[in-house]
Amino acid sequence: MEEPTRTLSAAVREHLRQLCLREFPCGTGSWNKSRFLPQTWRTWRELTPREEEAASPGEETREALLDLVRSPHSPWALLEGSSKEDHFLRELAIQNPLRLKDTFFYSYFKSLRMVNKHVSLVDKDLLKFTKLEELILSANRIKEIDAVNLPPTLKVLELYGNEVTSMECLCARPPPCLQHLGLGHNKLLGPLESLYVTADHWPTLVSLDLGFNNLTDLQSLIASLSTLQHLRLLVLQGNPLALVPYYRGFTIDSLSRLCVLDDITVSPNEKHLFRDLGHSGDLLPREAQFVVTIGNVRGVPDTSVLDPEPGPQGPFITYSYYVTYDFVEDEEDEGKKYGGVLAEIVSPSLIMEQLGEEFPEEVIGEAEGSLESGLTTQTQSGELEEESLVSGGSAPLPRLTDSAEELAKLRPLTDPRLCPSPGTVLFSTVRKPWAEVIPCNYEMQHTLKDLVPLKAFLLAGTTVTVVEEKVLSWPAGLPLVDASLSARKGKGEKNKKDKKGTDLNGGKEAAKDQKGSKKKKELPKDLQQDQPILRVLGSGAVVLEPLLVGEPLVSTVCNFGVIRTLESDRLTFLRDSKKPKKAKKDVYFSTF
């Protein structure tokens, strides 16, 4: 259902009504009527208030009434942020309320500010404001404006945060003396918009803000802006065209009179540095380039200490760790060109098949507060560098199962955090074994020509995830049920031995276990592997919007908390104590 159209004139009338210009302490009434009652026919004609005399009983003095509207603690005070025109009208409604007629309002206002008033139509009643120089209609629902309804006296027009899709509507009869035009945060899109920013339509324009739209053709837009001889301030940041690496240099060199670009003063050094770049516009690639770098991961718990030693028939368990992030899909074969790893962890068919089953809430809950990950983003138009840090340990994984039914439950489950968001794919680092500090040494360059989806992606940000991959391997040809039973049997015998050795002669039995473990670690040559079991150790959002406003680098350290348990640390300590002693290591978790 479409919302009813609300005109600008209706919003102005509603605003004046909310000022309560005819209600106490403003206007006329029992609180001041003796000062405004006519004594003669002449005073009635001229609507002249009587001179201030001693207030009649039950009436307030003019000063007392003014204090009620001026004091910030008064219940009749205006809201904070009200315009100076509103304050003036309130005081005038006390001093001389008989002047407040429509003819006065239309001739008084030089500035009209209607922000977030749900205005969708600028009607012809606006032409009644004969002295209007500034019109601010930000944060409304305006899709287009009939320029015929704009007063010719306008010097400032602001339409931020509306739904304007084209400037064509403003060019039918634009205000001839307009000096500032603000159209940021609208929906301007298409190469034809460059036709509407020429001196033919805006001969006196000094300041232009087109930021945070969907403009993509930098060369055509700059060619049109170069005709504006008085243009000194320009804002284009937030548009897809500002993501190309040469954006600022090309703009500065092409618009030699420009003083401020994207709220940053154009320095003489910049003009010298980018000299003659504007003459190479047709040769410059119209694409954005980003570099993602992932450094180290620290603090991952060693889950293998929670697993029993495998029997001769398996299962043999291996763990590996990697970091994923989602990004707009690159051009074809770009990952191969730059040596990156494109890893779409879960295919759409697998997602639909497995999301029907509820992912164990306890696993997700333990993972959410578990790790620490840091992200740095930098661009050539922007370069993204990330350093993931994991601090703490994880809750233990389930022990090896004692039945085929339990073993079947270990099939891979799809964590929603491993699914790419719409319009993106998942990239991952190379899988690495566990270490105190896992070096990812990952670098990937992304080159994108479709800049509009890229802008939407940067506004939404990316998600960095640290993943543990568990793989169960079995001797080739071994039935799954027999393997599970052997694992149960081996586990039971091992527990008996451990118990006996601990009670009678712990030191001797530990030496035997250490010697026997060397034989057990010799894996058979031919193994068949189950599907990997993925577990998210930590996941966090990374804000990329600063890249859209011109920042060359975004650096973030994502802290996922501590997930190590006392039990896992104790088992790790016992395992490491059996190994030859090495140099002492710091066991505290830190971030890069």
XYZ file of C-alpha atoms in Angstrom:
592
model
C 0.000 0.000 0.000
C 1.450 3.346 -1.040
C 1.884 6.013 1.602
C -0.165 9.180 1.134
C 1.599 12.084 -0.525
C 2.658 14.811 1.864
C 3.359 18.230 0.382
C 5.961 20.667 1.591
C 3.363 23.358 2.288
C 1.445 20.929 4.530
C 4.641 20.172 6.452
C 5.283 23.910 6.909
C 1.782 24.470 8.280
C 2.180 21.541 10.653
C 5.516 22.910 11.826
C 4.017 26.327 12.566
C 1.183 24.677 14.468
C 3.675 22.813 16.651
C 5.318 26.120 17.562
C 2.055 27.025 19.397
C 2.278 30.679 18.337
C -1.300 31.379 19.444
C -1.227 29.538 22.757
C 0.127 30.502 26.182
C 2.593 32.089 26.680
C 2.403 33.294 23.048
C -0.514 34.884 21.223
C -3.271 36.828 22.945
C -5.406 35.708 25.840
C -6.289 36.333 29.438
C -2.580 36.510 30.248
C -2.042 39.718 28.173
C -5.344 40.862 26.628
C -5.284 44.366 28.110
C -2.160 45.208 26.083
C -3.744 44.292 22.738
C -7.370 45.464 23.102
C -7.956 48.419 20.685
C -8.664 51.812 22.311
C -9.601 53.598 19.103
C -10.541 52.783 15.539
C -7.012 53.881 14.466
C -5.188 51.416 16.692
C -7.456 48.640 15.483
C -6.636 49.455 11.869
C -2.894 49.535 12.490
C -2.925 46.521 14.827
C -0.583 48.405 17.128
C -0.216 47.081 20.682
C -0.717 49.536 23.529
C 2.251 50.805 25.447
C 3.289 48.632 28.353
C 1.560 49.714 31.494
C 1.166 48.085 34.819
C -0.147 44.617 34.212
C -3.790 44.075 35.075
C -4.547 41.643 37.879
C -4.219 38.077 36.619
C -1.982 39.042 33.653
C 1.733 38.431 33.059
C 4.294 41.034 32.102
C 6.045 40.798 28.747
C 9.387 39.999 30.401
C 7.853 37.172 32.428
C 6.346 35.636 29.302
C 9.644 35.911 27.414
C 11.425 34.145 30.264
C 9.048 31.215 29.865
C 10.114 30.625 26.254
C 13.794 31.481 26.744
C 14.611 29.388 29.798
C 15.876 25.904 28.840
C 14.173 24.473 31.949
C 10.761 25.870 31.092
C 8.075 23.464 29.884
C 7.322 26.004 27.114
C 10.899 26.110 25.838
C 11.627 24.902 22.321
C 13.390 21.621 21.781
C 17.163 21.636 21.571
C 18.335 22.149 18.002
C 15.439 24.371 16.959
C 16.301 26.950 14.325
C 16.863 30.628 15.055
C 13.753 31.403 12.986
C 11.657 29.292 15.380
C 13.034 31.150 18.398
C 12.366 34.502 16.742
C 8.760 33.607 15.908
C 8.074 32.475 19.476
C 9.340 35.748 20.930
C 7.503 37.773 18.288
C 4.304 35.939 19.201
C 4.714 37.380 22.711
C 5.853 40.887 21.805
C 3.493 41.521 18.881
C 1.255 38.532 18.091
C -0.980 40.591 15.804
C 1.737 40.590 13.115
C 1.681 36.835 12.682
C -0.322 36.445 9.487
C 0.323 34.421 6.331
C 1.635 37.448 4.470
C 4.228 37.983 7.192
C 5.393 34.368 7.127
C 5.846 34.333 3.350
C 7.911 37.509 3.397
C 9.860 36.720 6.575
C 11.492 33.352 5.873
C 14.880 33.430 4.174
C 15.732 29.932 5.344
C 13.334 27.010 5.478
C 14.432 23.790 7.160
C 12.106 20.796 6.874
C 14.167 17.748 7.936
C 12.618 14.311 8.401
C 9.064 15.550 7.898
C 8.027 12.772 5.470
C 7.745 15.248 2.611
C 7.346 13.593 -0.786
C 6.161 16.497 -2.978
C 7.436 20.067 -3.346
C 4.300 21.939 -4.403
C 3.833 25.355 -5.998
C 2.953 27.033 -2.684
C 6.695 27.232 -2.089
C 6.787 30.095 -4.588
C 4.911 32.256 -2.054
C 8.136 32.551 -0.033
C 9.397 35.570 -1.936
C 12.673 35.992 -0.035
C 13.658 32.332 0.416
C 17.409 31.778 -0.082
C 18.031 28.466 1.716
C 15.885 25.344 1.419
C 16.859 22.237 3.389
C 14.731 19.163 2.734
C 17.030 16.403 3.977
C 15.871 12.988 5.204
C 12.509 13.048 3.472
C 10.910 10.853 0.794
C 11.376 13.007 -2.275
C 11.917 11.087 -5.519
C 11.870 14.059 -7.868
C 11.332 17.816 -7.762
C 9.589 20.004 -10.281
C 12.151 22.803 -10.586
C 9.357 25.184 -11.670
C 8.186 25.200 -8.028
C 11.550 26.352 -6.663
C 11.803 30.085 -5.819
C 14.253 31.893 -8.132
C 15.891 33.511 -5.088
C 17.333 30.188 -3.852
C 21.082 30.078 -3.196
C 21.270 26.840 -1.178
C 19.338 23.638 -1.893
C 19.928 20.500 0.185
C 18.203 17.200 -0.554
C 20.383 14.774 1.441
C 18.982 11.389 2.300
C 16.055 11.323 -0.120
C 15.181 8.985 -2.988
C 16.173 11.104 -5.970
C 17.198 8.847 -8.871
C 18.149 11.515 -11.418
C 19.089 15.191 -11.535
C 17.119 15.654 -14.727
C 14.057 16.896 -12.828
C 16.084 19.769 -11.347
C 17.310 20.961 -14.716
C 13.947 21.945 -16.196
C 14.221 25.438 -14.689
C 16.911 25.467 -12.019
C 17.299 28.464 -9.690
C 19.597 30.828 -11.610
C 21.603 31.970 -8.566
C 22.105 28.627 -6.824
C 25.533 28.375 -5.167
C 25.310 25.085 -3.236
C 23.556 21.877 -4.251
C 23.552 18.925 -1.859
C 22.347 15.601 -3.260
C 24.344 13.182 -1.117
C 22.910 9.843 0.041
C 20.372 9.551 -2.762
C 19.995 7.007 -5.569
C 21.635 8.753 -8.504
C 22.683 6.114 -10.995
C 23.791 5.907 -14.605
C 26.217 7.616 -16.990
C 23.589 10.155 -18.091
C 23.859 12.009 -14.771
C 26.985 13.727 -16.085
C 24.760 15.610 -18.546
C 23.040 17.458 -15.697
C 26.051 18.970 -13.907
C 27.194 21.437 -16.555
C 27.401 25.237 -16.559
C 24.322 25.369 -18.783
C 22.219 24.430 -15.764
C 24.310 25.707 -12.817
C 26.321 28.746 -13.938
C 26.938 30.094 -10.407
C 27.483 26.800 -8.558
C 30.322 26.975 -6.021
C 29.725 23.819 -3.971
C 28.386 20.442 -5.118
C 27.850 17.330 -2.979
C 27.011 14.113 -4.843
C 28.497 11.761 -2.245
C 27.146 8.286 -1.475
C 25.202 7.719 -4.651
C 25.817 5.067 -7.304
C 27.750 7.089 -9.877
C 30.292 4.974 -11.762
C 31.618 6.956 -14.763
C 34.374 9.166 -13.345
C 35.772 10.389 -16.675
C 32.417 11.596 -18.042
C 31.413 13.238 -14.775
C 34.680 15.132 -14.417
C 34.440 16.323 -18.020
C 31.061 17.904 -17.245
C 32.190 19.365 -13.916
C 35.106 21.071 -15.633
C 32.602 23.465 -17.255
C 31.613 24.858 -13.839
C 33.926 27.852 -13.633
C 32.998 28.766 -10.036
C 33.150 25.253 -8.548
C 35.464 25.180 -5.526
C 34.082 22.459 -3.236
C 33.225 18.961 -4.465
C 32.179 15.772 -2.690
C 32.114 12.477 -4.614
C 33.232 10.022 -1.937
C 30.934 7.114 -1.289
C 30.271 6.611 -4.987
C 31.584 3.508 -6.760
C 33.662 5.763 -9.043
C 35.710 6.859 -6.024
C 37.000 3.291 -5.547
C 39.354 3.363 -8.534
C 43.000 3.910 -7.499
C 43.532 7.152 -9.427
C 40.276 8.853 -8.346
C 41.660 11.707 -6.243
C 44.637 12.467 -8.461
C 42.602 12.454 -11.666
C 39.928 14.703 -10.149
C 42.401 17.226 -8.749
C 44.345 17.513 -11.986
C 41.204 17.786 -14.141
C 39.521 20.453 -11.972
C 42.349 22.932 -11.493
C 40.168 25.483 -9.638
C 39.048 23.001 -7.004
C 39.962 23.938 -3.414
C 38.357 21.143 -1.371
C 37.679 17.547 -2.475
C 35.766 15.208 -0.166
C 36.180 17.605 2.763
C 39.981 17.565 2.364
C 41.785 20.682 1.228
C 43.624 20.279 -2.056
C 47.272 21.070 -1.317
C 49.844 22.479 -3.766
C 51.848 19.288 -3.337
C 48.906 17.240 -4.567
C 48.477 19.446 -7.592
C 52.150 19.001 -8.430
C 52.133 15.259 -7.722
C 49.134 14.549 -9.972
C 50.092 16.930 -12.744
C 49.049 15.759 -16.250
C 47.162 12.737 -14.861
C 43.926 14.245 -16.149
C 45.139 13.919 -19.749
C 45.351 10.122 -19.382
C 41.725 9.517 -18.427
C 40.864 7.270 -21.366
C 43.884 5.051 -20.704
C 43.225 4.458 -17.008
C 41.539 1.147 -16.080
C 38.056 1.506 -14.670
C 38.440 -1.036 -11.901
C 39.083 -1.175 -8.173
C 41.914 -3.128 -6.579
C 42.079 -4.488 -3.049
C 44.695 -6.592 -1.302
C 43.720 -8.881 1.568
C 46.531 -10.013 3.840
C 46.061 -12.410 6.748
C 48.962 -12.673 9.172
C 48.958 -15.045 12.145
C 46.439 -16.868 14.279
C 47.296 -17.183 17.941
C 45.736 -18.985 20.878
C 43.989 -21.865 19.112
C 43.403 -24.781 21.505
C 45.048 -28.098 20.636
C 41.964 -30.304 20.443
C 43.966 -33.433 19.668
C 44.905 -33.840 23.326
C 41.274 -34.642 24.090
C 41.207 -37.621 21.708
C 42.325 -41.136 22.773
C 45.203 -42.833 21.039
C 43.986 -44.648 17.892
C 43.980 -48.430 17.711
C 45.561 -50.400 14.882
C 42.290 -50.222 12.974
C 41.807 -46.483 13.514
C 40.315 -44.054 13.400
C 43.325 -41.797 12.867
C 42.373 -38.183 13.540
C 44.056 -35.118 12.063
C 43.287 -31.457 12.694
C 43.962 -28.422 10.557
C 43.068 -24.746 10.900
C 42.334 -21.934 8.492
C 40.732 -18.480 8.265
C 37.891 -17.525 5.934
C 36.427 -14.211 4.838
C 33.756 -13.325 2.312
C 34.377 -10.933 -0.553
C 32.729 -9.877 -3.776
C 33.425 -12.442 -6.462
C 36.500 -11.623 -8.520
C 36.947 -11.866 -12.236
C 37.403 -15.310 -13.745
C 40.663 -17.068 -12.833
C 41.853 -14.105 -10.800
C 42.597 -16.317 -7.827
C 45.030 -18.363 -9.922
C 46.683 -15.240 -11.260
C 47.599 -13.928 -7.837
C 48.165 -17.233 -6.112
C 45.243 -16.893 -3.744
C 42.982 -19.706 -2.615
C 39.333 -19.451 -3.494
C 37.455 -21.702 -1.088
C 33.703 -21.906 -1.272
C 33.425 -23.978 1.861
C 29.853 -25.151 1.405
C 28.070 -25.646 -1.895
C 24.468 -24.364 -2.179
C 23.058 -27.881 -2.516
C 24.809 -29.016 0.649
C 23.554 -25.956 2.500
C 19.931 -26.649 1.603
C 20.322 -30.314 2.534
C 21.950 -29.821 5.892
C 20.463 -26.602 7.215
C 17.244 -28.502 7.793
C 18.893 -30.026 10.853
C 19.530 -27.828 13.815
C 23.180 -27.131 14.438
C 24.027 -27.988 18.062
C 23.428 -24.818 20.053
C 26.075 -25.677 22.625
C 28.747 -25.846 19.909
C 27.729 -22.501 18.431
C 27.499 -20.935 21.864
C 30.985 -22.082 22.801
C 32.443 -20.829 19.546
C 30.921 -17.376 19.655
C 32.976 -16.155 22.557
C 36.093 -18.056 21.791
C 38.709 -16.329 19.743
C 40.516 -13.188 18.961
C 40.956 -12.079 15.392
C 42.346 -8.880 13.957
C 41.767 -7.252 10.606
C 43.648 -4.589 8.766
C 42.297 -3.287 5.490
C 44.253 -1.347 2.957
C 43.606 -0.477 -0.650
C 45.476 0.598 -3.715
C 42.243 2.139 -4.356
C 42.183 0.233 -1.091
C 44.266 -2.640 0.295
C 42.803 -5.062 2.814
C 45.206 -6.578 5.298
C 43.987 -8.858 7.987
C 45.656 -10.375 10.979
C 43.629 -12.979 12.787
C 44.461 -13.683 16.387
C 42.910 -16.401 18.406
C 43.155 -16.219 22.154
C 42.100 -18.988 24.441
C 40.948 -22.532 23.946
C 37.874 -24.415 22.912
C 35.451 -26.673 24.672
C 36.358 -30.314 24.057
C 35.070 -32.078 21.002
C 33.056 -35.253 21.549
C 35.129 -38.332 22.368
C 35.424 -41.179 19.908
C 32.153 -43.029 19.690
C 31.290 -46.463 20.937
C 28.649 -47.363 18.355
C 27.892 -47.026 14.686
C 24.894 -44.826 15.516
C 27.040 -42.352 17.413
C 29.662 -42.471 14.689
C 27.041 -41.545 12.099
C 26.293 -38.383 14.088
C 29.797 -37.146 13.331
C 28.894 -36.396 9.723
C 29.670 -32.799 8.731
C 27.165 -30.186 9.822
C 26.931 -26.818 8.136
C 27.425 -23.903 10.483
C 25.606 -20.881 8.992
C 28.744 -18.845 9.674
C 30.530 -20.905 7.023
C 28.070 -19.841 4.321
C 28.891 -16.796 2.178
C 26.513 -13.869 2.313
C 24.456 -13.194 -0.848
C 26.551 -11.871 -3.710
C 29.865 -13.026 -2.233
C 32.038 -16.121 -2.043
C 34.230 -17.439 0.741
C 37.993 -17.154 0.488
C 40.223 -19.125 2.822
C 43.833 -19.447 3.821
C 45.751 -22.681 3.326
C 45.030 -25.272 5.990
C 47.760 -25.444 8.631
C 48.415 -27.839 11.524
C 48.091 -26.702 15.084
C 50.798 -24.478 16.588
C 51.016 -21.903 19.342
C 51.154 -19.302 16.573
C 49.742 -20.459 13.248
C 51.301 -18.473 10.382
C 48.793 -17.932 7.577
C 51.054 -15.822 5.319
C 48.066 -15.125 3.083
C 47.840 -12.370 0.501
C 45.198 -12.006 -2.162
C 44.571 -9.226 -4.659
C 40.989 -8.603 -5.748
C 40.335 -6.676 -8.964
C 36.730 -5.742 -9.669
C 35.120 -3.869 -12.540
C 31.517 -3.991 -11.348
C 31.752 -1.222 -8.768
C 28.127 -0.895 -7.643
C 27.994 -4.335 -5.923
C 31.425 -3.582 -4.475
C 30.095 -0.431 -2.816
C 27.199 -2.375 -1.298
C 29.658 -4.985 0.002
C 31.890 -2.377 1.643
C 28.891 -0.834 3.365
C 27.863 -4.236 4.728
C 31.412 -5.302 5.702
C 32.922 -8.773 5.749
C 33.027 -11.612 8.250
C 36.267 -13.225 9.432
C 35.997 -16.796 10.701
C 38.555 -19.156 12.239
C 37.727 -22.776 11.404
C 38.930 -26.094 12.799
C 38.779 -29.047 10.393
C 38.734 -32.551 11.848
C 39.294 -35.546 9.549
C 38.857 -39.182 10.559
C 40.888 -41.665 8.515
C 40.531 -45.453 8.396
C 42.613 -48.255 6.891
C 41.453 -48.885 3.349
C 38.768 -51.579 3.050
C 37.902 -51.614 6.752
C 34.124 -51.738 7.447
C 32.909 -48.728 9.362
C 31.134 -50.708 12.115
C 34.137 -52.933 12.798
C 36.305 -49.870 13.023
C 34.051 -48.304 15.615
C 33.980 -51.485 17.663
C 37.759 -51.758 17.510
C 38.045 -48.192 18.619
C 35.765 -48.952 21.563
C 37.714 -52.064 22.465
C 41.042 -50.338 22.149
C 39.778 -47.471 24.194
C 38.579 -49.774 26.983
C 41.856 -51.637 27.175
C 43.775 -48.370 27.158
C 41.681 -47.016 30.043
C 42.384 -50.174 32.098
C 46.086 -49.870 31.455
C 46.081 -46.204 32.310
C 44.278 -46.845 35.552
C 46.545 -49.706 36.586
C 49.715 -47.904 35.642
C 48.696 -44.828 37.559
C 47.864 -46.706 40.741
C 50.926 -48.988 40.871
C 53.827 -47.434 39.096
C 52.990 -44.202 37.304
C 56.503 -43.362 36.159
C 57.205 -46.782 34.649
C 53.838 -47.022 32.923
C 54.223 -43.501 31.464
C 57.522 -44.539 29.929
C 55.877 -47.587 28.351
C 53.017 -45.489 26.984
C 55.454 -43.018 25.475
C 57.380 -45.828 23.807
C 54.224 -47.506 22.561
C 52.778 -44.264 21.218
C 55.599 -44.073 18.676
C 54.416 -47.291 17.121
C 50.793 -46.191 17.126
C 51.635 -42.960 15.327
C 52.968 -44.883 12.362
C 49.923 -44.545 10.107
C 49.081 -47.197 7.516
C 49.960 -46.203 4.007
C 46.467 -46.639 2.517
C 43.774 -44.708 4.358
C 40.253 -43.700 3.448
C 38.985 -40.435 4.883
C 35.556 -39.426 6.096
C 34.125 -36.057 5.162
C 35.727 -33.255 7.179
C 34.022 -32.117 10.364
C 34.137 -28.329 10.518
C 33.875 -26.313 13.701
C 33.861 -22.523 13.942
C 36.210 -21.418 16.704
C 35.421 -17.741 16.297
C 33.667 -15.400 13.930
C 33.368 -11.629 13.810
C 32.250 -8.800 11.543
C 34.774 -6.356 10.117
C 33.692 -2.845 9.151
C 34.949 -1.824 5.693
C 33.013 1.419 5.226
C 36.109 3.601 5.873
C 37.464 2.370 2.528
C 34.423 3.883 0.879
C 35.145 7.336 2.284
C 38.760 7.401 1.142
C 40.683 5.698 3.939
C 43.608 3.722 2.443
C 43.813 1.243 5.330
C 41.436 -0.481 7.724
C 43.068 -2.351 10.606
C 41.036 -4.371 13.073
C 41.870 -6.916 15.752
C 38.840 -9.115 16.388
C 38.753 -10.492 19.904
C 36.717 -13.676 20.133
C 37.465 -14.233 23.792
C 39.086 -17.157 25.606
C 37.872 -20.694 24.918
C 40.583 -22.834 26.492
C 39.523 -24.963 29.429
C 41.515 -26.076 32.443
C 41.140 -29.672 31.301
C 42.568 -29.020 27.834
C 45.481 -27.058 29.295
C 46.214 -29.844 31.771
C 46.235 -32.494 29.050
C 48.428 -30.336 26.834
C 50.848 -29.852 29.703
C 50.988 -33.594 30.412
C 51.623 -34.376 26.759
C 54.327 -31.743 26.397
C 56.003 -32.833 29.649
C 56.721 -36.240 28.074
C 58.591 -34.640 25.198
C 62.242 -33.511 25.406
C 62.367 -30.150 27.133
C 62.833 -27.125 24.912
C 63.209 -23.446 25.546
C 60.485 -22.115 27.822
C 57.581 -20.504 26.005
C 55.212 -17.811 27.119
C 51.784 -19.313 27.717
C 49.911 -16.014 27.822
C 47.751 -15.025 24.881
C 48.444 -11.771 23.148
C 47.442 -9.991 19.988
C 49.524 -8.551 17.204
